[in-house]
Amino acid sequence: MFLADYHSHSICSPDGHVPLSEMARSAVDAGLAELCLTDHCDLLDYHGNPVHTFNWAPIEEQLRLARPQFEGRLILKMGLELGEAWENPKLAAQIVSHPELDFVLGSIHNLSSVEGGVDLGMIHYESEAQCRAVLEKYMDTMEALVELPCFDILAHVVYPLRYMGRDGFVLTLEPYEQRLRKIFSRLISQGRGIEFNTHRGKDIEIWRWVLELYKDCGGTLLTLGSDAHHPPHVGAGFYPAVNLLKELGFHQIATYEKHRPALHEL
Ligand SMILES: [Zn+2]
Ligand SMILES: [Zn+2]
């Protein structure tokens, strides 16, 4: 089975821990064929302050060091997890114009700055009504994001549910079906797709309804990502994730080279 992890972080992320070479060693041990490094570039910080610059040099250095070590054993791709692109589409476009870049995840980690800009994981969720209000704003933001051309794959659609669950509120995105249908249809019409983010192996079943909806909208283009920030989490949850994909009728996962998808049978 061909497996590629298209969501991973190294020391180039503020919340990363190890060099890419250590993540890559773990990918080889997990039997993966490819690892795409998608370190963070967020255009808002945790507190909602705008970020005005991004430096590619540390990521270029990680790839330069790791690629020769894994030649013939693991393909290493240059990716980016671009957060809050709608805050500054011009800067986002400039950042992703790097000529060596293979892949961009479009992420929403924060509410938009007009809503205070705070990171969704920094909010303390105290009631279901509060969760619903945040999810409404989250959907507004996702609608704005899909209109921007600066990413290849929409990242972790279920992201806020992680933190609502942490605070004791187990919600789904089912009340937002009509809005998600429009978002997925828009992505599909642009030749783009979504990721199945296993969240280090913790999130599998939470994706069932989302993936069924995506398929019902005609979606086939998918990447698989662990969101690993530590080596043991590279490829975590991929076997149950693939089982779920096959059960739902998905037969392929995508890898990217210079933003062009290639499809691989599961
Ligand atoms: Zn993320
Ligand atoms: Zn991530």
mmCIF file of C-alpha atoms and ligand atoms in Angstrom:
data_model
loop_
_atom_site.group_PDB
_atom_site.id
_atom_site.type_symbol
_atom_site.label_atom_id
_atom_site.label_comp_id
_atom_site.label_asym_id
_atom_site.label_seq_id
_atom_site.Cartn_x
_atom_site.Cartn_y
_atom_site.Cartn_z
ATOM 1 C CA MET A 1 0.000 0.000 0.000
ATOM 2 C CA PHE A 2 1.289 3.461 -0.907
ATOM 3 C CA LEU A 3 1.247 5.825 2.073
ATOM 4 C CA ALA A 4 2.385 9.436 2.260
ATOM 5 C CA ASP A 5 2.111 11.786 5.227
ATOM 6 C CA TYR A 6 1.213 15.250 3.962
ATOM 7 C CA HIS A 7 1.011 17.073 7.290
ATOM 8 C CA SER A 8 4.093 17.185 9.519
ATOM 9 C CA HIS A 9 6.051 19.736 11.541
ATOM 10 C CA SER A 10 9.723 20.165 12.431
ATOM 11 C CA ILE A 11 11.731 22.647 14.513
ATOM 12 C CA CYS A 12 10.791 25.243 11.894
ATOM 13 C CA SER A 13 7.331 25.432 13.506
ATOM 14 C CA PRO A 14 6.883 27.398 16.753
ATOM 15 C CA ASP A 15 5.301 24.257 18.252
ATOM 16 C CA GLY A 16 7.709 21.826 16.528
ATOM 17 C CA HIS A 17 10.339 19.836 18.383
ATOM 18 C CA VAL A 18 12.820 17.974 16.170
ATOM 19 C CA PRO A 19 14.731 18.368 12.902
ATOM 20 C CA LEU A 20 13.122 17.043 9.728
ATOM 21 C CA SER A 21 15.661 14.184 9.620
ATOM 22 C CA GLU A 22 14.163 12.721 12.820
ATOM 23 C CA MET A 23 10.638 12.949 11.445
ATOM 24 C CA ALA A 24 11.882 11.332 8.222
ATOM 25 C CA ARG A 25 13.493 8.426 10.094
ATOM 26 C CA SER A 26 10.167 7.793 11.771
ATOM 27 C CA ALA A 27 8.415 7.925 8.377
ATOM 28 C CA VAL A 28 10.748 5.236 7.027
ATOM 29 C CA ASP A 29 10.119 3.081 10.115
ATOM 30 C CA ALA A 30 6.362 3.529 9.612
ATOM 31 C CA GLY A 31 6.666 2.252 6.027
ATOM 32 C CA LEU A 32 5.773 5.523 4.341
ATOM 33 C CA ALA A 33 6.886 6.286 0.790
ATOM 34 C CA GLU A 34 6.733 10.080 1.167
ATOM 35 C CA LEU A 35 6.789 12.739 3.831
ATOM 36 C CA CYS A 36 5.783 16.309 3.142
ATOM 37 C CA LEU A 37 7.090 18.892 5.599
ATOM 38 C CA THR A 38 4.319 21.400 6.295
ATOM 39 C CA ASP A 39 5.694 23.752 8.910
ATOM 40 C CA HIS A 40 3.531 26.600 10.121
ATOM 41 C CA CYS A 41 3.218 29.991 8.528
ATOM 42 C CA ASP A 42 0.356 31.744 10.314
ATOM 43 C CA LEU A 43 -0.587 35.292 9.369
ATOM 44 C CA LEU A 44 -1.993 35.842 12.870
ATOM 45 C CA ASP A 45 -0.183 34.863 16.072
ATOM 46 C CA TYR A 46 -1.880 32.967 18.953
ATOM 47 C CA HIS A 47 -3.331 36.215 20.279
ATOM 48 C CA GLY A 48 -4.547 37.525 16.933
ATOM 49 C CA ASN A 49 -1.747 39.982 16.137
ATOM 50 C CA PRO A 50 -0.904 40.228 12.436
ATOM 51 C CA VAL A 51 2.312 38.611 11.193
ATOM 52 C CA HIS A 52 4.028 40.509 8.390
ATOM 53 C CA THR A 53 7.002 38.377 7.369
ATOM 54 C CA PHE A 54 7.991 34.793 6.707
ATOM 55 C CA ASN A 55 11.487 33.361 6.376
ATOM 56 C CA TRP A 56 11.934 30.300 4.153
ATOM 57 C CA ALA A 57 15.616 29.819 4.997
ATOM 58 C CA PRO A 58 15.222 27.415 7.992
ATOM 59 C CA ILE A 59 12.880 25.147 5.978
ATOM 60 C CA GLU A 60 15.226 25.155 2.977
ATOM 61 C CA GLU A 61 18.037 24.185 5.360
ATOM 62 C CA GLN A 62 16.066 21.281 6.897
ATOM 63 C CA LEU A 63 15.371 19.851 3.439
ATOM 64 C CA ARG A 64 18.942 20.388 2.263
ATOM 65 C CA LEU A 65 20.239 18.412 5.243
ATOM 66 C CA ALA A 66 17.656 15.603 5.233
ATOM 67 C CA ARG A 67 17.189 14.830 1.527
ATOM 68 C CA PRO A 68 20.635 13.230 0.934
ATOM 69 C CA GLN A 69 20.253 11.089 4.085
ATOM 70 C CA PHE A 70 17.043 9.507 2.805
ATOM 71 C CA GLU A 71 17.708 9.294 -0.909
ATOM 72 C CA GLY A 72 16.158 6.143 -2.360
ATOM 73 C CA ARG A 73 14.310 5.408 0.894
ATOM 74 C CA LEU A 74 11.881 8.282 1.345
ATOM 75 C CA ILE A 75 10.710 11.143 -0.854
ATOM 76 C CA LEU A 76 10.763 14.435 1.042
ATOM 77 C CA LYS A 77 8.529 17.204 -0.250
ATOM 78 C CA MET A 78 8.554 20.884 0.556
ATOM 79 C CA GLY A 79 5.184 21.983 1.871
ATOM 80 C CA LEU A 80 3.713 24.684 4.060
ATOM 81 C CA GLU A 81 0.777 24.917 6.429
ATOM 82 C CA LEU A 82 -0.465 28.403 5.650
ATOM 83 C CA GLY A 83 -2.837 29.747 8.308
ATOM 84 C CA GLU A 84 -5.153 32.734 8.177
ATOM 85 C CA ALA A 85 -4.348 33.542 4.540
ATOM 86 C CA TRP A 86 -7.472 35.702 4.273
ATOM 87 C CA GLU A 87 -5.900 38.228 6.665
ATOM 88 C CA ASN A 88 -3.353 39.240 4.031
ATOM 89 C CA PRO A 89 -3.936 37.566 0.647
ATOM 90 C CA LYS A 90 -1.159 39.591 -0.983
ATOM 91 C CA LEU A 91 1.454 38.427 1.537
ATOM 92 C CA ALA A 92 0.072 34.862 1.347
ATOM 93 C CA ALA A 93 0.503 34.860 -2.448
ATOM 94 C CA GLN A 94 4.024 36.215 -2.104
ATOM 95 C CA ILE A 95 5.003 33.531 0.471
ATOM 96 C CA VAL A 96 3.678 30.619 -1.608
ATOM 97 C CA SER A 97 5.431 31.860 -4.746
ATOM 98 C CA HIS A 98 8.604 30.041 -3.566
ATOM 99 C CA PRO A 99 9.710 28.170 -6.722
ATOM 100 C CA GLU A 100 10.608 24.933 -4.906
ATOM 101 C CA LEU A 101 7.335 24.655 -3.014
ATOM 102 C CA ASP A 102 5.385 21.440 -3.729
ATOM 103 C CA PHE A 103 2.302 21.739 -1.569
ATOM 104 C CA VAL A 104 0.281 24.165 0.563
ATOM 105 C CA LEU A 105 -2.281 23.305 3.220
ATOM 106 C CA GLY A 106 -4.821 26.085 3.730
ATOM 107 C CA SER A 107 -5.582 26.253 7.460
ATOM 108 C CA ILE A 108 -7.833 28.092 9.847
ATOM 109 C CA HIS A 109 -6.359 28.219 13.360
ATOM 110 C CA ASN A 110 -7.718 31.595 14.440
ATOM 111 C CA LEU A 111 -10.925 33.536 14.234
ATOM 112 C CA SER A 112 -10.582 36.414 11.804
ATOM 113 C CA SER A 113 -9.091 39.614 13.218
ATOM 114 C CA VAL A 114 -12.462 41.406 13.052
ATOM 115 C CA GLU A 115 -13.699 38.723 15.500
ATOM 116 C CA GLY A 116 -10.705 39.232 17.792
ATOM 117 C CA GLY A 117 -8.356 36.900 15.913
ATOM 118 C CA VAL A 118 -7.775 34.510 18.803
ATOM 119 C CA ASP A 119 -6.514 30.956 18.190
ATOM 120 C CA LEU A 120 -9.405 28.463 18.334
ATOM 121 C CA GLY A 121 -7.299 26.268 20.638
ATOM 122 C CA MET A 122 -6.754 29.131 23.102
ATOM 123 C CA ILE A 123 -10.481 29.664 23.666
ATOM 124 C CA HIS A 124 -11.912 28.121 26.838
ATOM 125 C CA TYR A 125 -15.251 26.677 25.709
ATOM 126 C CA GLU A 126 -17.825 27.039 28.464
ATOM 127 C CA SER A 127 -21.173 26.323 26.818
ATOM 128 C CA GLU A 128 -22.660 24.677 23.763
ATOM 129 C CA ALA A 129 -24.070 28.057 22.698
ATOM 130 C CA GLN A 130 -20.559 29.530 22.745
ATOM 131 C CA CYS A 131 -19.283 26.598 20.654
ATOM 132 C CA ARG A 132 -22.080 27.131 18.114
ATOM 133 C CA ALA A 133 -21.301 30.854 17.886
ATOM 134 C CA VAL A 134 -17.617 30.086 17.247
ATOM 135 C CA LEU A 135 -18.506 27.463 14.623
ATOM 136 C CA GLU A 136 -20.659 30.007 12.751
ATOM 137 C CA LYS A 137 -17.671 32.364 12.573
ATOM 138 C CA TYR A 138 -15.408 29.476 11.616
ATOM 139 C CA MET A 139 -17.680 28.633 8.670
ATOM 140 C CA ASP A 140 -17.661 32.306 7.572
ATOM 141 C CA THR A 141 -13.871 32.150 7.558
ATOM 142 C CA MET A 142 -13.772 28.900 5.599
ATOM 143 C CA GLU A 143 -16.040 30.450 2.956
ATOM 144 C CA ALA A 144 -13.586 33.339 2.619
ATOM 145 C CA LEU A 145 -10.566 31.025 2.499
ATOM 146 C CA VAL A 146 -11.818 28.881 -0.399
ATOM 147 C CA GLU A 147 -11.985 31.973 -2.591
ATOM 148 C CA LEU A 148 -8.201 32.434 -2.303
ATOM 149 C CA PRO A 149 -5.848 30.682 -4.741
ATOM 150 C CA CYS A 150 -2.897 30.375 -2.323
ATOM 151 C CA PHE A 151 -3.355 26.748 -1.180
ATOM 152 C CA ASP A 152 -3.756 23.255 -2.653
ATOM 153 C CA ILE A 153 -5.684 21.355 0.018
ATOM 154 C CA LEU A 154 -8.064 22.596 2.738
ATOM 155 C CA ALA A 155 -6.621 21.449 6.076
ATOM 156 C CA HIS A 156 -8.331 19.827 9.078
ATOM 157 C CA VAL A 157 -11.946 20.863 8.444
ATOM 158 C CA VAL A 158 -12.895 19.548 11.918
ATOM 159 C CA TYR A 159 -10.201 21.615 13.703
ATOM 160 C CA PRO A 160 -12.353 23.542 16.258
ATOM 161 C CA LEU A 161 -14.088 20.313 17.298
ATOM 162 C CA ARG A 162 -10.748 19.115 18.758
ATOM 163 C CA TYR A 163 -10.763 21.905 21.329
ATOM 164 C CA MET A 164 -14.492 21.896 21.997
ATOM 165 C CA GLY A 165 -14.133 18.164 22.768
ATOM 166 C CA ARG A 166 -11.183 18.927 25.044
ATOM 167 C CA ASP A 167 -13.465 21.231 27.052
ATOM 168 C CA GLY A 168 -16.267 18.660 27.231
ATOM 169 C CA PHE A 169 -18.458 19.695 24.281
ATOM 170 C CA VAL A 170 -18.740 16.918 21.697
ATOM 171 C CA LEU A 171 -20.143 18.584 18.590
ATOM 172 C CA THR A 172 -20.258 17.747 14.892
ATOM 173 C CA LEU A 173 -20.347 19.877 11.754
ATOM 174 C CA GLU A 174 -23.655 18.332 10.691
ATOM 175 C CA PRO A 175 -25.667 21.540 11.394
ATOM 176 C CA TYR A 176 -23.477 23.232 8.759
ATOM 177 C CA GLU A 177 -24.117 20.693 6.003
ATOM 178 C CA GLN A 178 -25.444 23.177 3.456
ATOM 179 C CA ARG A 179 -22.537 25.573 3.961
ATOM 180 C CA LEU A 180 -19.996 22.733 3.804
ATOM 181 C CA ARG A 181 -21.593 21.424 0.609
ATOM 182 C CA LYS A 182 -20.994 24.803 -1.026
ATOM 183 C CA ILE A 183 -17.416 24.949 0.280
ATOM 184 C CA PHE A 184 -16.605 21.419 -0.923
ATOM 185 C CA SER A 185 -18.273 22.008 -4.297
ATOM 186 C CA ARG A 186 -16.275 25.202 -4.716
ATOM 187 C CA LEU A 187 -13.004 23.408 -3.912
ATOM 188 C CA ILE A 188 -13.808 20.538 -6.265
ATOM 189 C CA SER A 189 -14.641 22.943 -9.094
ATOM 190 C CA GLN A 190 -11.203 24.545 -8.561
ATOM 191 C CA GLY A 191 -9.438 21.149 -8.783
ATOM 192 C CA ARG A 192 -8.647 21.214 -5.080
ATOM 193 C CA GLY A 193 -9.577 18.945 -2.181
ATOM 194 C CA ILE A 194 -9.422 18.300 1.553
ATOM 195 C CA GLU A 195 -7.126 16.414 3.888
ATOM 196 C CA PHE A 196 -8.005 13.531 6.186
ATOM 197 C CA ASN A 197 -6.108 14.739 9.267
ATOM 198 C CA THR A 198 -5.729 11.902 11.793
ATOM 199 C CA HIS A 199 -4.520 14.352 14.485
ATOM 200 C CA ARG A 200 -1.692 12.037 15.550
ATOM 201 C CA GLY A 201 -4.004 9.021 15.298
ATOM 202 C CA LYS A 202 -6.691 10.486 17.587
ATOM 203 C CA ASP A 203 -9.252 11.555 14.967
ATOM 204 C CA ILE A 204 -10.605 8.815 12.715
ATOM 205 C CA GLU A 205 -14.352 8.343 13.221
ATOM 206 C CA ILE A 206 -14.935 12.105 13.508
ATOM 207 C CA TRP A 207 -14.134 12.225 9.751
ATOM 208 C CA ARG A 208 -16.782 9.713 8.667
ATOM 209 C CA TRP A 209 -19.597 12.203 8.174
ATOM 210 C CA VAL A 210 -17.301 14.853 6.638
ATOM 211 C CA LEU A 211 -15.838 12.382 4.148
ATOM 212 C CA GLU A 212 -19.270 11.027 3.242
ATOM 213 C CA LEU A 213 -20.415 14.584 2.527
ATOM 214 C CA TYR A 214 -17.260 15.329 0.526
ATOM 215 C CA LYS A 215 -17.832 12.193 -1.558
ATOM 216 C CA ASP A 216 -21.498 13.082 -2.045
ATOM 217 C CA CYS A 217 -20.362 16.475 -3.419
ATOM 218 C CA GLY A 218 -18.200 14.619 -5.962
ATOM 219 C CA GLY A 219 -14.913 14.935 -4.049
ATOM 220 C CA THR A 220 -12.179 12.417 -4.771
ATOM 221 C CA LEU A 221 -8.978 14.413 -4.207
ATOM 222 C CA LEU A 222 -7.628 13.746 -0.703
ATOM 223 C CA THR A 223 -4.357 13.888 1.162
ATOM 224 C CA LEU A 224 -3.625 11.985 4.349
ATOM 225 C CA GLY A 225 -1.868 13.802 7.185
ATOM 226 C CA SER A 226 -0.945 12.937 10.773
ATOM 227 C CA ASP A 227 -0.249 16.513 11.950
ATOM 228 C CA ALA A 228 2.789 15.020 13.726
ATOM 229 C CA HIS A 229 4.905 17.398 15.804
ATOM 230 C CA HIS A 230 6.928 14.491 17.313
ATOM 231 C CA PRO A 231 8.521 11.515 15.471
ATOM 232 C CA PRO A 232 6.277 8.757 16.949
ATOM 233 C CA HIS A 233 3.223 10.445 15.459
ATOM 234 C CA VAL A 234 4.388 10.382 11.831
ATOM 235 C CA GLY A 235 1.820 8.293 9.927
ATOM 236 C CA ALA A 236 -0.178 7.750 13.131
ATOM 237 C CA GLY A 237 -3.652 6.372 12.509
ATOM 238 C CA PHE A 238 -3.079 5.783 8.799
ATOM 239 C CA TYR A 239 -4.161 2.139 8.772
ATOM 240 C CA PRO A 240 -7.581 2.767 10.358
ATOM 241 C CA ALA A 241 -7.860 5.929 8.215
ATOM 242 C CA VAL A 242 -7.268 3.934 5.028
ATOM 243 C CA ASN A 243 -9.790 1.326 6.166
ATOM 244 C CA LEU A 244 -12.364 4.081 6.642
ATOM 245 C CA LEU A 245 -11.550 5.614 3.247
ATOM 246 C CA LYS A 246 -11.980 2.261 1.505
ATOM 247 C CA GLU A 247 -15.218 1.600 3.373
ATOM 248 C CA LEU A 248 -16.554 4.955 2.140
ATOM 249 C CA GLY A 249 -15.515 4.253 -1.447
ATOM 250 C CA PHE A 250 -12.334 6.304 -1.766
ATOM 251 C CA HIS A 251 -9.625 4.439 -3.674
ATOM 252 C CA GLN A 252 -6.797 6.929 -4.048
ATOM 253 C CA ILE A 253 -4.727 9.439 -2.116
ATOM 254 C CA ALA A 254 -2.830 12.346 -3.617
ATOM 255 C CA THR A 255 0.739 13.513 -3.392
ATOM 256 C CA TYR A 256 1.944 16.806 -4.840
ATOM 257 C CA GLU A 257 4.890 18.056 -6.820
ATOM 258 C CA LYS A 258 5.059 21.796 -7.505
ATOM 259 C CA HIS A 259 1.332 22.021 -6.677
ATOM 260 C CA ARG A 260 0.360 19.313 -9.164
ATOM 261 C CA PRO A 261 -1.428 16.280 -7.691
ATOM 262 C CA ALA A 262 -0.478 12.690 -8.486
ATOM 263 C CA LEU A 263 -2.909 9.946 -7.497
ATOM 264 C CA HIS A 264 -1.929 6.669 -5.825
ATOM 265 C CA GLU A 265 -4.108 3.593 -5.341
ATOM 266 C CA LEU A 266 -4.699 2.742 -1.702
HETATM 267 ZN ZN ZN B 1 -3.109 23.123 11.677
HETATM 268 ZN ZN ZN B 2 -0.312 21.204 11.545
#
